[in-house]
Every structure is written in structure tokens, then in C-alpha cells.
PDB file of C-alpha atoms in Angstrom:
ATOM      1  CA  MET A   1       4.229   8.097 -23.937  1.00  0.00           C
ATOM      2  CA  TRP A   2       1.014   6.631 -22.499  1.00  0.00           C
ATOM      3  CA  GLN A   3       2.861   3.527 -21.278  1.00  0.00           C
ATOM      4  CA  THR A   4       5.315   5.792 -19.466  1.00  0.00           C
ATOM      5  CA  ILE A   5       2.467   7.690 -17.795  1.00  0.00           C
ATOM      6  CA  GLN A   6       0.680   4.499 -16.801  1.00  0.00           C
ATOM      7  CA  ARG A   7       3.847   2.960 -15.396  1.00  0.00           C
ATOM      8  CA  SER A   8       4.704   6.107 -13.433  1.00  0.00           C
ATOM      9  CA  ILE A   9       1.331   6.263 -11.724  1.00  0.00           C
ATOM     10  CA  LEU A  10       1.077   2.559 -10.959  1.00  0.00           C
ATOM     11  CA  VAL A  11       4.592   2.519  -9.560  1.00  0.00           C
ATOM     12  CA  LEU A  12       4.446   5.703  -7.518  1.00  0.00           C
ATOM     13  CA  GLY A  13       0.796   5.420  -6.573  1.00  0.00           C
ATOM     14  CA  LEU A  14      -1.881   8.028  -6.188  1.00  0.00           C
ATOM     15  CA  GLY A  15      -1.833   8.671  -2.469  1.00  0.00           C
ATOM     16  CA  ILE A  16      -0.576  12.249  -2.784  1.00  0.00           C
ATOM     17  CA  ALA A  17      -0.762  14.268  -5.926  1.00  0.00           C
ATOM     18  CA  GLY A  18      -1.366  17.739  -7.182  1.00  0.00           C
ATOM     19  CA  SER A  19      -0.307  20.612  -9.356  1.00  0.00           C
ATOM     20  CA  ALA A  20       3.004  21.928  -8.074  1.00  0.00           C
ATOM     21  CA  GLN A  21       2.393  25.284  -9.710  1.00  0.00           C
ATOM     22  CA  ALA A  22      -1.080  25.674  -8.204  1.00  0.00           C
ATOM     23  CA  GLN A  23       0.165  24.693  -4.777  1.00  0.00           C
ATOM     24  CA  ALA A  24       2.962  27.238  -4.955  1.00  0.00           C
ATOM     25  CA  GLN A  25       0.344  29.914  -5.639  1.00  0.00           C
ATOM     26  CA  THR A  26      -2.361  28.885  -3.158  1.00  0.00           C
ATOM     27  CA  ALA A  27      -1.005  26.541  -0.470  1.00  0.00           C
ATOM     28  CA  PRO A  28       0.472  27.870   2.765  1.00  0.00           C
ATOM     29  CA  GLN A  29       4.161  27.458   3.378  1.00  0.00           C
ATOM     30  CA  PRO A  30       4.997  24.026   4.834  1.00  0.00           C
ATOM     31  CA  PRO A  31       5.498  24.107   8.612  1.00  0.00           C
ATOM     32  CA  VAL A  32       8.984  23.785  10.064  1.00  0.00           C
ATOM     33  CA  GLY A  33      10.086  22.260  13.363  1.00  0.00           C
ATOM     34  CA  LEU A  34       7.769  21.301  16.219  1.00  0.00           C
ATOM     35  CA  VAL A  35       4.235  22.443  15.342  1.00  0.00           C
ATOM     36  CA  ASP A  36       0.613  21.642  16.149  1.00  0.00           C
ATOM     37  CA  ASP A  37      -0.220  20.564  12.594  1.00  0.00           C
ATOM     38  CA  PRO A  38       2.704  19.287  10.494  1.00  0.00           C
ATOM     39  CA  CYS A  39       0.407  18.377   7.609  1.00  0.00           C
ATOM     40  CA  ILE A  40      -0.552  21.862   6.391  1.00  0.00           C
ATOM     41  CA  GLY A  41       0.114  22.143   2.677  1.00  0.00           C
ATOM     42  CA  ALA A  42       0.226  18.412   1.933  1.00  0.00           C
ATOM     43  CA  PRO A  43      -0.534  17.938  -1.792  1.00  0.00           C
ATOM     44  CA  GLN A  44      -3.932  16.684  -2.875  1.00  0.00           C
ATOM     45  CA  ILE A  45      -4.874  14.367  -5.708  1.00  0.00           C
ATOM     46  CA  THR A  46      -6.026  16.126  -8.882  1.00  0.00           C
ATOM     47  CA  PRO A  47      -9.298  15.329 -10.682  1.00  0.00           C
ATOM     48  CA  GLY A  48      -7.501  14.004 -13.762  1.00  0.00           C
ATOM     49  CA  LEU A  49      -5.421  11.550 -11.772  1.00  0.00           C
ATOM     50  CA  GLU A  50      -8.416  10.410  -9.742  1.00  0.00           C
ATOM     51  CA  ARG A  51     -10.401   9.766 -12.950  1.00  0.00           C
ATOM     52  CA  TYR A  52      -7.480   7.723 -14.251  1.00  0.00           C
ATOM     53  CA  ARG A  53      -7.220   5.667 -11.074  1.00  0.00           C
ATOM     54  CA  GLN A  54     -10.940   4.918 -11.041  1.00  0.00           C
ATOM     55  CA  SER A  55     -10.905   3.990 -14.731  1.00  0.00           C
ATOM     56  CA  LEU A  56      -8.189   1.380 -14.163  1.00  0.00           C
ATOM     57  CA  PHE A  57     -10.675  -0.740 -12.250  1.00  0.00           C
ATOM     58  CA  ASP A  58     -13.930   0.219 -14.007  1.00  0.00           C
ATOM     59  CA  ARG A  59     -15.549  -2.974 -15.278  1.00  0.00           C
ATOM     60  CA  SER A  60     -18.787  -1.465 -16.560  1.00  0.00           C
ATOM     61  CA  PRO A  61     -19.692  -2.211 -20.210  1.00  0.00           C
ATOM     62  CA  GLY A  62     -17.701  -0.070 -22.638  1.00  0.00           C
ATOM     63  CA  ALA A  63     -15.448   1.327 -19.912  1.00  0.00           C
ATOM     64  CA  LYS A  64     -12.046   2.548 -21.037  1.00  0.00           C
ATOM     65  CA  ILE A  65      -8.922   3.737 -19.262  1.00  0.00           C
ATOM     66  CA  VAL A  66      -8.923   7.542 -19.119  1.00  0.00           C
ATOM     67  CA  PRO A  67      -5.353   8.829 -19.564  1.00  0.00           C
ATOM     68  CA  PRO A  68      -4.500  11.700 -17.205  1.00  0.00           C
ATOM     69  CA  PRO A  69      -2.989  14.929 -18.525  1.00  0.00           C
ATOM     70  CA  ALA A  70       0.778  14.508 -18.826  1.00  0.00           C
ATOM     71  CA  ALA A  71       1.308  17.805 -16.996  1.00  0.00           C
ATOM     72  CA  GLU A  72      -0.613  16.470 -13.987  1.00  0.00           C
ATOM     73  CA  VAL A  73       1.539  13.345 -13.959  1.00  0.00           C
ATOM     74  CA  GLU A  74       4.757  15.343 -13.925  1.00  0.00           C
ATOM     75  CA  ALA A  75       3.408  17.717 -11.282  1.00  0.00           C
ATOM     76  CA  TYR A  76       2.337  14.710  -9.229  1.00  0.00           C
ATOM     77  CA  LYS A  77       5.815  13.210  -9.324  1.00  0.00           C
ATOM     78  CA  LEU A  78       7.371  16.508  -8.243  1.00  0.00           C
ATOM     79  CA  ALA A  79       4.810  17.030  -5.492  1.00  0.00           C
ATOM     80  CA  GLN A  80       5.279  13.516  -4.179  1.00  0.00           C
ATOM     81  CA  ALA A  81       9.053  13.866  -4.100  1.00  0.00           C
ATOM     82  CA  GLU A  82       8.751  17.121  -2.155  1.00  0.00           C
ATOM     83  CA  GLN A  83       6.200  15.653   0.257  1.00  0.00           C
ATOM     84  CA  VAL A  84       8.428  12.660   0.996  1.00  0.00           C
ATOM     85  CA  LYS A  85      11.200  15.064   2.022  1.00  0.00           C
ATOM     86  CA  ARG A  86       8.849  16.598   4.611  1.00  0.00           C
ATOM     87  CA  ASP A  87       7.005  13.435   5.637  1.00  0.00           C
ATOM     88  CA  TRP A  88       9.178  10.427   4.842  1.00  0.00           C
ATOM     89  CA  ALA A  89       6.951   7.915   6.603  1.00  0.00           C
ATOM     90  CA  GLY A  90       3.644   9.276   5.287  1.00  0.00           C
ATOM     91  CA  LEU A  91       2.271  10.160   8.712  1.00  0.00           C
ATOM     92  CA  CYS A  92       0.183  12.963   7.214  1.00  0.00           C
ATOM     93  CA  ARG A  93      -1.569  10.708   4.735  1.00  0.00           C
ATOM     94  CA  TYR A  94      -4.164   9.316   7.130  1.00  0.00           C
ATOM     95  CA  ARG A  95      -3.817  11.684  10.092  1.00  0.00           C
ATOM     96  CA  ALA A  96      -7.232  13.339   9.684  1.00  0.00           C
ATOM     97  CA  ASP A  97      -9.035  10.105   8.854  1.00  0.00           C
ATOM     98  CA  ASN A  98      -7.430   8.321  11.802  1.00  0.00           C
ATOM     99  CA  ALA A  99      -9.084  10.784  14.177  1.00  0.00           C
ATOM    100  CA  ARG A 100     -12.471   9.998  12.627  1.00  0.00           C
ATOM    101  CA  VAL A 101     -11.934   6.226  12.574  1.00  0.00           C
ATOM    102  CA  ALA A 102     -10.719   6.058  16.179  1.00  0.00           C
ATOM    103  CA  ALA A 103     -14.006   7.611  17.307  1.00  0.00           C
ATOM    104  CA  ARG A 104     -16.135   4.956  15.596  1.00  0.00           C
ATOM    105  CA  PRO A 105     -17.667   1.966  17.383  1.00  0.00           C
ATOM    106  CA  ALA A 106     -15.366  -1.061  17.619  1.00  0.00           C
ATOM    107  CA  ALA A 107     -17.398  -2.952  15.005  1.00  0.00           C
ATOM    108  CA  GLU A 108     -16.458  -0.324  12.419  1.00  0.00           C
ATOM    109  CA  ARG A 109     -12.702  -0.728  12.919  1.00  0.00           C
ATOM    110  CA  ARG A 110     -12.236  -4.473  13.190  1.00  0.00           C
ATOM    111  CA  ILE A 111      -9.184  -4.880  10.955  1.00  0.00           C
ATOM    112  CA  VAL A 112      -6.594  -2.494   9.506  1.00  0.00           C
ATOM    113  CA  PHE A 113      -4.796  -3.307   6.253  1.00  0.00           C
ATOM    114  CA  MET A 114      -1.200  -2.028   6.376  1.00  0.00           C
ATOM    115  CA  GLY A 115       0.766  -2.054   3.144  1.00  0.00           C
ATOM    116  CA  ASP A 116       1.890  -0.362  -0.052  1.00  0.00           C
ATOM    117  CA  SER A 117       0.165   0.311  -3.392  1.00  0.00           C
ATOM    118  CA  ILE A 118      -1.105  -3.254  -3.656  1.00  0.00           C
ATOM    119  CA  THR A 119      -3.057  -2.605  -0.465  1.00  0.00           C
ATOM    120  CA  GLU A 120      -3.960   1.003  -1.311  1.00  0.00           C
ATOM    121  CA  ASN A 121      -5.353   0.139  -4.753  1.00  0.00           C
ATOM    122  CA  TRP A 122      -7.423  -2.689  -3.322  1.00  0.00           C
ATOM    123  CA  SER A 123     -10.091  -0.323  -2.023  1.00  0.00           C
ATOM    124  CA  VAL A 124     -10.250   1.418  -5.410  1.00  0.00           C
ATOM    125  CA  ALA A 125     -10.683  -1.873  -7.255  1.00  0.00           C
ATOM    126  CA  HIS A 126     -13.170  -3.378  -4.783  1.00  0.00           C
ATOM    127  CA  PRO A 127     -14.493  -0.718  -2.397  1.00  0.00           C
ATOM    128  CA  ASP A 128     -17.148  -3.068  -1.024  1.00  0.00           C
ATOM    129  CA  PHE A 129     -14.397  -5.277   0.365  1.00  0.00           C
ATOM    130  CA  PHE A 130     -13.432  -2.428   2.692  1.00  0.00           C
ATOM    131  CA  ALA A 131     -16.760  -2.263   4.442  1.00  0.00           C
ATOM    132  CA  ASN A 132     -17.891  -3.874   7.660  1.00  0.00           C
ATOM    133  CA  GLY A 133     -15.002  -2.609   9.725  1.00  0.00           C
ATOM    134  CA  ALA A 134     -12.065  -3.015   7.313  1.00  0.00           C
ATOM    135  CA  ILE A 135      -9.765   0.035   7.194  1.00  0.00           C
ATOM    136  CA  ASN A 136      -7.265   0.560   4.363  1.00  0.00           C
ATOM    137  CA  ARG A 137      -3.930   2.074   5.387  1.00  0.00           C
ATOM    138  CA  GLY A 138      -1.872   1.300   2.292  1.00  0.00           C
ATOM    139  CA  ILE A 139       0.494   3.930   0.907  1.00  0.00           C
ATOM    140  CA  SER A 140       1.872   3.481  -2.575  1.00  0.00           C
ATOM    141  CA  GLY A 141       5.603   3.057  -2.939  1.00  0.00           C
ATOM    142  CA  GLN A 142       6.257   2.419   0.747  1.00  0.00           C
ATOM    143  CA  THR A 143       8.836   0.108   2.258  1.00  0.00           C
ATOM    144  CA  THR A 144       8.787  -1.692   5.602  1.00  0.00           C
ATOM    145  CA  PRO A 145      10.778   0.969   7.519  1.00  0.00           C
ATOM    146  CA  GLN A 146       8.214   3.594   6.505  1.00  0.00           C
ATOM    147  CA  MET A 147       5.347   1.332   7.550  1.00  0.00           C
ATOM    148  CA  LEU A 148       7.017   0.662  10.884  1.00  0.00           C
ATOM    149  CA  VAL A 149       7.295   4.387  11.660  1.00  0.00           C
ATOM    150  CA  ARG A 150       3.571   4.940  11.077  1.00  0.00           C
ATOM    151  CA  PHE A 151       2.375   1.653  12.582  1.00  0.00           C
ATOM    152  CA  GLU A 152       1.493   3.230  15.940  1.00  0.00           C
ATOM    153  CA  ALA A 153      -0.551   6.041  14.360  1.00  0.00           C
ATOM    154  CA  ASP A 154      -2.163   4.091  11.522  1.00  0.00           C
ATOM    155  CA  VAL A 155      -2.808   0.774  13.278  1.00  0.00           C
ATOM    156  CA  VAL A 156      -2.333   0.658  17.057  1.00  0.00           C
ATOM    157  CA  ALA A 157      -4.075   3.963  17.800  1.00  0.00           C
ATOM    158  CA  LEU A 158      -7.188   2.761  15.955  1.00  0.00           C
ATOM    159  CA  ARG A 159      -7.551  -0.155  18.414  1.00  0.00           C
ATOM    160  CA  PRO A 160      -8.604  -2.786  15.861  1.00  0.00           C
ATOM    161  CA  LYS A 161      -9.057  -6.475  16.580  1.00  0.00           C
ATOM    162  CA  ALA A 162      -6.589  -7.400  13.837  1.00  0.00           C
ATOM    163  CA  VAL A 163      -4.058  -6.097  11.345  1.00  0.00           C
ATOM    164  CA  HIS A 164      -3.289  -7.423   7.860  1.00  0.00           C
ATOM    165  CA  ILE A 165       0.355  -6.736   6.947  1.00  0.00           C
ATOM    166  CA  MET A 166       1.451  -7.103   3.316  1.00  0.00           C
ATOM    167  CA  ALA A 167       4.859  -5.670   2.499  1.00  0.00           C
ATOM    168  CA  GLY A 168       8.248  -6.268   0.923  1.00  0.00           C
ATOM    169  CA  THR A 169       7.756  -5.433  -2.746  1.00  0.00           C
ATOM    170  CA  ASN A 170       9.225  -1.942  -2.550  1.00  0.00           C
ATOM    171  CA  ASP A 171      12.020  -3.002  -0.198  1.00  0.00           C
ATOM    172  CA  LEU A 172      13.208  -5.491  -2.809  1.00  0.00           C
ATOM    173  CA  ALA A 173      12.924  -2.749  -5.428  1.00  0.00           C
ATOM    174  CA  GLY A 174      15.069  -0.430  -3.306  1.00  0.00           C
ATOM    175  CA  ASN A 175      12.502   2.365  -3.142  1.00  0.00           C
ATOM    176  CA  THR A 176      14.110   3.866  -0.033  1.00  0.00           C
ATOM    177  CA  GLY A 177      17.619   2.725  -0.812  1.00  0.00           C
ATOM    178  CA  PRO A 178      19.530  -0.549  -0.658  1.00  0.00           C
ATOM    179  CA  THR A 179      18.594  -2.945   2.111  1.00  0.00           C
ATOM    180  CA  THR A 180      19.143  -6.491   3.315  1.00  0.00           C
ATOM    181  CA  MET A 181      16.756  -9.380   3.806  1.00  0.00           C
ATOM    182  CA  ARG A 182      17.491  -9.172   7.528  1.00  0.00           C
ATOM    183  CA  ASP A 183      16.491  -5.492   7.618  1.00  0.00           C
ATOM    184  CA  ILE A 184      13.147  -6.301   5.988  1.00  0.00           C
ATOM    185  CA  GLN A 185      12.580  -9.114   8.450  1.00  0.00           C
ATOM    186  CA  ASN A 186      13.458  -6.915  11.427  1.00  0.00           C
ATOM    187  CA  ASN A 187      10.906  -4.296  10.378  1.00  0.00           C
ATOM    188  CA  ILE A 188       8.199  -6.927  10.047  1.00  0.00           C
ATOM    189  CA  ILE A 189       9.188  -8.456  13.395  1.00  0.00           C
ATOM    190  CA  ALA A 190       8.844  -5.012  14.997  1.00  0.00           C
ATOM    191  CA  MET A 191       5.402  -4.383  13.478  1.00  0.00           C
ATOM    192  CA  ILE A 192       4.162  -7.753  14.676  1.00  0.00           C
ATOM    193  CA  ALA A 193       5.589  -7.112  18.146  1.00  0.00           C
ATOM    194  CA  LEU A 194       3.760  -3.776  18.337  1.00  0.00           C
ATOM    195  CA  ALA A 195       0.516  -5.433  17.295  1.00  0.00           C
ATOM    196  CA  LYS A 196       0.788  -8.318  19.741  1.00  0.00           C
ATOM    197  CA  ALA A 197       1.791  -6.015  22.615  1.00  0.00           C
ATOM    198  CA  ASN A 198      -1.494  -4.198  22.060  1.00  0.00           C
ATOM    199  CA  GLY A 199      -3.677  -7.287  21.768  1.00  0.00           C
ATOM    200  CA  ILE A 200      -4.046  -7.008  17.983  1.00  0.00           C
ATOM    201  CA  ARG A 201      -4.249 -10.261  16.023  1.00  0.00           C
ATOM    202  CA  VAL A 202      -1.848 -10.464  13.070  1.00  0.00           C
ATOM    203  CA  PHE A 203      -2.614 -11.664   9.551  1.00  0.00           C
ATOM    204  CA  LEU A 204       0.752 -11.782   7.790  1.00  0.00           C
ATOM    205  CA  ALA A 205       0.428 -11.847   4.010  1.00  0.00           C
ATOM    206  CA  SER A 206       2.922 -13.202   1.541  1.00  0.00           C
ATOM    207  CA  THR A 207       4.690 -10.703  -0.671  1.00  0.00           C
ATOM    208  CA  PRO A 208       2.875 -10.958  -4.027  1.00  0.00           C
ATOM    209  CA  PRO A 209       4.806 -12.368  -6.996  1.00  0.00           C
ATOM    210  CA  ALA A 210       6.739 -10.277  -9.509  1.00  0.00           C
ATOM    211  CA  GLY A 211       9.198 -11.258 -12.208  1.00  0.00           C
ATOM    212  CA  SER A 212      10.510  -7.734 -12.661  1.00  0.00           C
ATOM    213  CA  PHE A 213       9.951  -4.130 -11.612  1.00  0.00           C
ATOM    214  CA  SER A 214       9.356  -1.706 -14.475  1.00  0.00           C
ATOM    215  CA  TRP A 215      10.822   1.149 -12.423  1.00  0.00           C
ATOM    216  CA  ARG A 216      13.964  -0.874 -11.573  1.00  0.00           C
ATOM    217  CA  PRO A 217      15.195  -2.356 -14.865  1.00  0.00           C
ATOM    218  CA  GLY A 218      17.607  -5.203 -14.358  1.00  0.00           C
ATOM    219  CA  LEU A 219      16.240  -6.454 -11.043  1.00  0.00           C
ATOM    220  CA  LYS A 220      14.816  -9.975 -11.079  1.00  0.00           C
ATOM    221  CA  PRO A 221      13.000 -10.311  -7.746  1.00  0.00           C
ATOM    222  CA  ALA A 222      11.102 -13.594  -8.172  1.00  0.00           C
ATOM    223  CA  ALA A 223      13.575 -15.739  -6.228  1.00  0.00           C
ATOM    224  CA  GLN A 224      14.009 -13.094  -3.516  1.00  0.00           C
ATOM    225  CA  ILE A 225      10.241 -12.900  -3.063  1.00  0.00           C
ATOM    226  CA  ILE A 226      10.073 -16.670  -2.617  1.00  0.00           C
ATOM    227  CA  GLN A 227      12.917 -16.474  -0.074  1.00  0.00           C
ATOM    228  CA  LEU A 228      11.134 -13.714   1.854  1.00  0.00           C
ATOM    229  CA  ASN A 229       7.857 -15.618   1.795  1.00  0.00           C
ATOM    230  CA  ASP A 230       9.517 -18.746   3.152  1.00  0.00           C
ATOM    231  CA  TRP A 231      10.675 -16.668   6.101  1.00  0.00           C
ATOM    232  CA  LEU A 232       7.268 -14.963   6.517  1.00  0.00           C
ATOM    233  CA  ARG A 233       5.517 -18.328   6.618  1.00  0.00           C
ATOM    234  CA  GLY A 234       7.911 -19.709   9.208  1.00  0.00           C
ATOM    235  CA  TYR A 235       7.881 -16.586  11.357  1.00  0.00           C
ATOM    236  CA  ALA A 236       4.088 -16.424  11.331  1.00  0.00           C
ATOM    237  CA  ARG A 237       3.965 -20.001  12.580  1.00  0.00           C
ATOM    238  CA  ARG A 238       6.554 -19.243  15.256  1.00  0.00           C
ATOM    239  CA  VAL A 239       4.725 -16.246  16.760  1.00  0.00           C
ATOM    240  CA  GLY A 240       1.131 -17.371  16.285  1.00  0.00           C
ATOM    241  CA  ALA A 241       0.263 -15.077  13.370  1.00  0.00           C
ATOM    242  CA  THR A 242      -1.955 -16.242  10.502  1.00  0.00           C
ATOM    243  CA  TYR A 243      -0.074 -16.515   7.196  1.00  0.00           C
ATOM    244  CA  LEU A 244      -2.043 -15.673   4.035  1.00  0.00           C
ATOM    245  CA  ASP A 245      -0.482 -17.157   0.906  1.00  0.00           C
ATOM    246  CA  TYR A 246      -1.490 -14.902  -1.966  1.00  0.00           C
ATOM    247  CA  HIS A 247       1.719 -15.755  -3.817  1.00  0.00           C
ATOM    248  CA  ALA A 248       0.681 -19.327  -4.565  1.00  0.00           C
ATOM    249  CA  ALA A 249      -2.641 -18.141  -5.993  1.00  0.00           C
ATOM    250  CA  LEU A 250      -1.187 -15.356  -8.159  1.00  0.00           C
ATOM    251  CA  ALA A 251       2.154 -16.708  -9.385  1.00  0.00           C
ATOM    252  CA  THR A 252       3.256 -18.456 -12.546  1.00  0.00           C
ATOM    253  CA  SER A 253       5.589 -21.437 -12.329  1.00  0.00           C
ATOM    254  CA  ASP A 254       8.617 -19.119 -12.573  1.00  0.00           C
ATOM    255  CA  GLY A 255       7.440 -16.760  -9.832  1.00  0.00           C
ATOM    256  CA  ALA A 256       6.011 -13.951 -11.955  1.00  0.00           C
ATOM    257  CA  LEU A 257       2.543 -12.460 -11.475  1.00  0.00           C
ATOM    258  CA  LYS A 258       0.117 -14.040 -13.942  1.00  0.00           C
ATOM    259  CA  ARG A 259      -0.378 -11.696 -16.899  1.00  0.00           C
ATOM    260  CA  GLU A 260      -4.145 -11.924 -16.836  1.00  0.00           C
ATOM    261  CA  LEU A 261      -4.168 -10.773 -13.206  1.00  0.00           C
ATOM    262  CA  SER A 262      -2.111  -7.591 -13.570  1.00  0.00           C
ATOM    263  CA  PRO A 263      -1.636  -4.608 -15.894  1.00  0.00           C
ATOM    264  CA  ASP A 264       2.102  -4.349 -15.193  1.00  0.00           C
ATOM    265  CA  GLY A 265       3.357  -7.545 -13.588  1.00  0.00           C
ATOM    266  CA  VAL A 266       3.364  -6.099 -10.052  1.00  0.00           C
ATOM    267  CA  HIS A 267      -0.054  -4.636  -9.213  1.00  0.00           C
ATOM    268  CA  PRO A 268      -3.171  -6.845  -9.251  1.00  0.00           C
ATOM    269  CA  ASN A 269      -6.102  -5.861 -11.442  1.00  0.00           C
ATOM    270  CA  ASN A 270      -9.752  -6.556 -10.605  1.00  0.00           C
ATOM    271  CA  ASP A 271      -9.317 -10.241 -11.355  1.00  0.00           C
ATOM    272  CA  GLY A 272      -6.154 -10.379  -9.271  1.00  0.00           C
ATOM    273  CA  TYR A 273      -7.907  -8.965  -6.228  1.00  0.00           C
ATOM    274  CA  ALA A 274     -10.805 -11.349  -6.860  1.00  0.00           C
ATOM    275  CA  VAL A 275      -8.329 -14.230  -6.558  1.00  0.00           C
ATOM    276  CA  MET A 276      -6.925 -12.806  -3.306  1.00  0.00           C
ATOM    277  CA  GLU A 277     -10.166 -12.003  -1.529  1.00  0.00           C
ATOM    278  CA  PRO A 278     -11.419 -15.529  -0.755  1.00  0.00           C
ATOM    279  CA  ILE A 279      -8.104 -16.184   1.010  1.00  0.00           C
ATOM    280  CA  THR A 280      -8.558 -13.028   3.067  1.00  0.00           C
ATOM    281  CA  ARG A 281     -12.229 -13.627   3.815  1.00  0.00           C
ATOM    282  CA  ARG A 282     -11.614 -17.164   5.054  1.00  0.00           C
ATOM    283  CA  ALA A 283      -9.018 -15.883   7.500  1.00  0.00           C
ATOM    284  CA  ILE A 284     -10.828 -12.845   8.859  1.00  0.00           C
ATOM    285  CA  SER A 285     -14.122 -14.722   9.168  1.00  0.00           C
ATOM    286  CA  LEU A 286     -12.599 -16.215  12.319  1.00  0.00           C
ATOM    287  CA  LEU A 287     -12.441 -12.802  14.001  1.00  0.00           C
ATOM    288  CA  ARG A 288     -14.794 -12.464  16.941  1.00  0.00           C
TER     289      ARG A 288
END
């Protein structure tokens, strides 16, 4: 049972969560059509799920993972599914924070990290890494078409010097339906074009390694990830983006994520992020 709970939360992420029953009793009805605020009633993370997420990366002596109540997990999954129907791209997730960030001095919004749960969880594992002008805009479970839709609001509108794009895992898992390698590439091409058109430097990250997806039994993505990364590396060179090769640092010889660097074979743990960060720091140290 606990493995099922852990897998569900790691796979789906903790960006939006809440008690469906409580929301039905207290939250206003979701808006419909063209409105001033489309984000009224968006579900919020519950205390039990937040404690669980923090405990995953707690390295203090004697720290243990704190399992969340099963009822909160099920309510979270229902709430997330309903929210995705209303806000497929996740535009509501960072809408309020974007207004605050855009008003900050330029030094406090130097680089935006666009991605999925591997990006989102990074600031939970190592919050200090997201200081000094680094802004996390990861949303768990997202695919490249969803990121493309919110790229203007979550990246361009913040006017950063640079963007770090890490994507592809959930496309290969089929999180928003079947796709093609060309579709993934087109979405990444479009995000890079938006960045460059607005004078934003691009750091294009490799898709991290994975030998399997626990939420998609039967898929063996290792070779597809290598194929995608070969294209990412070549495209970055072609358009003047900086390619960051996390895959080489995290992968086993057969293309899986090293067991000691992940709790589930897809998401990095503290040690996994510690392996990634020197690669990132070397690249972004060149920002002026």
C-alpha cells in the first residue's frame, strides 16, 4: 500500500492537491468562460502531503519519510484530474507568484527553470539552489505541449536573462496521450524560438535517464531518451543554446537512472540533484 502511495505522489507530483470533499463544501464554484480570474477554486496542497514531500528530501539525522494519509492521496488524485480539465496547461499554478516575481529587480529573476516534476522537486530537495535570482517553474507530470502553452506567462513575461528547459520524460510516458518524437522536438523548438525572440539565453538540458516508468508498465524508454538527447544536443549547437548533459552523469551503462540517485528510477533524490548541480552552476556562472 505504501509503495502505491509513494509512487502515485512521485509520479503525479505535488503541485496541486487538496481534499475534494472539503473543497466541495468551502470553495467557490469554478469560473466558466471569459473571466477576470480563471484560477478561483484551484485546489491547494494539504498539510499531510506537504509533510510527505518535505520528508522525502530531509537529510537531518534520524529523519524518516512521513507517509501521507491515504485519503489525502486519493483526494489529491481526484482534485488534480479535475483541475487539469479546467486548466490543462497549468496556467493557474504560478499566476499569482508571476505577478510578484515580475515586479522584482532584474537581479532577482535572472534565470527561470521550466520543466516537470524533476524541476519542481529540485527546489524542495535543495531550496538554496533556487536563490540568487533562480525561479522554479516546474509542474509535475507535464509534457512539452503544456509547457509551450504556459511559456509566455511563466518565462517570457518574467523577463529573465536565461531559461533552463528540461523536458521530455512525460511525453515519452504518454502523460497527455500518444505523441511522436517530431512533436516533442517541435514543442522544444517553439519554446526556444520564443526565448530567443525575447532576448532570453537558453540552457537546454538533456532528458534525464530512466529504464522504465512505474506508472506506464511495459514502456522501456531508455533508448528513446538517448535518441531525444542526441537531437537536443545537436539542436542546441545549431541554434546557439547551451546543452547541459545531466544524462551522462546520472545514467547506468544501459540508460537507467542510477539506483543510488533516485527513489523510483525516474526522479532524482538529494544525491541525484547534487550530481546535477555542478553542471548547472558551471553553465549559469557565465551569465552576466
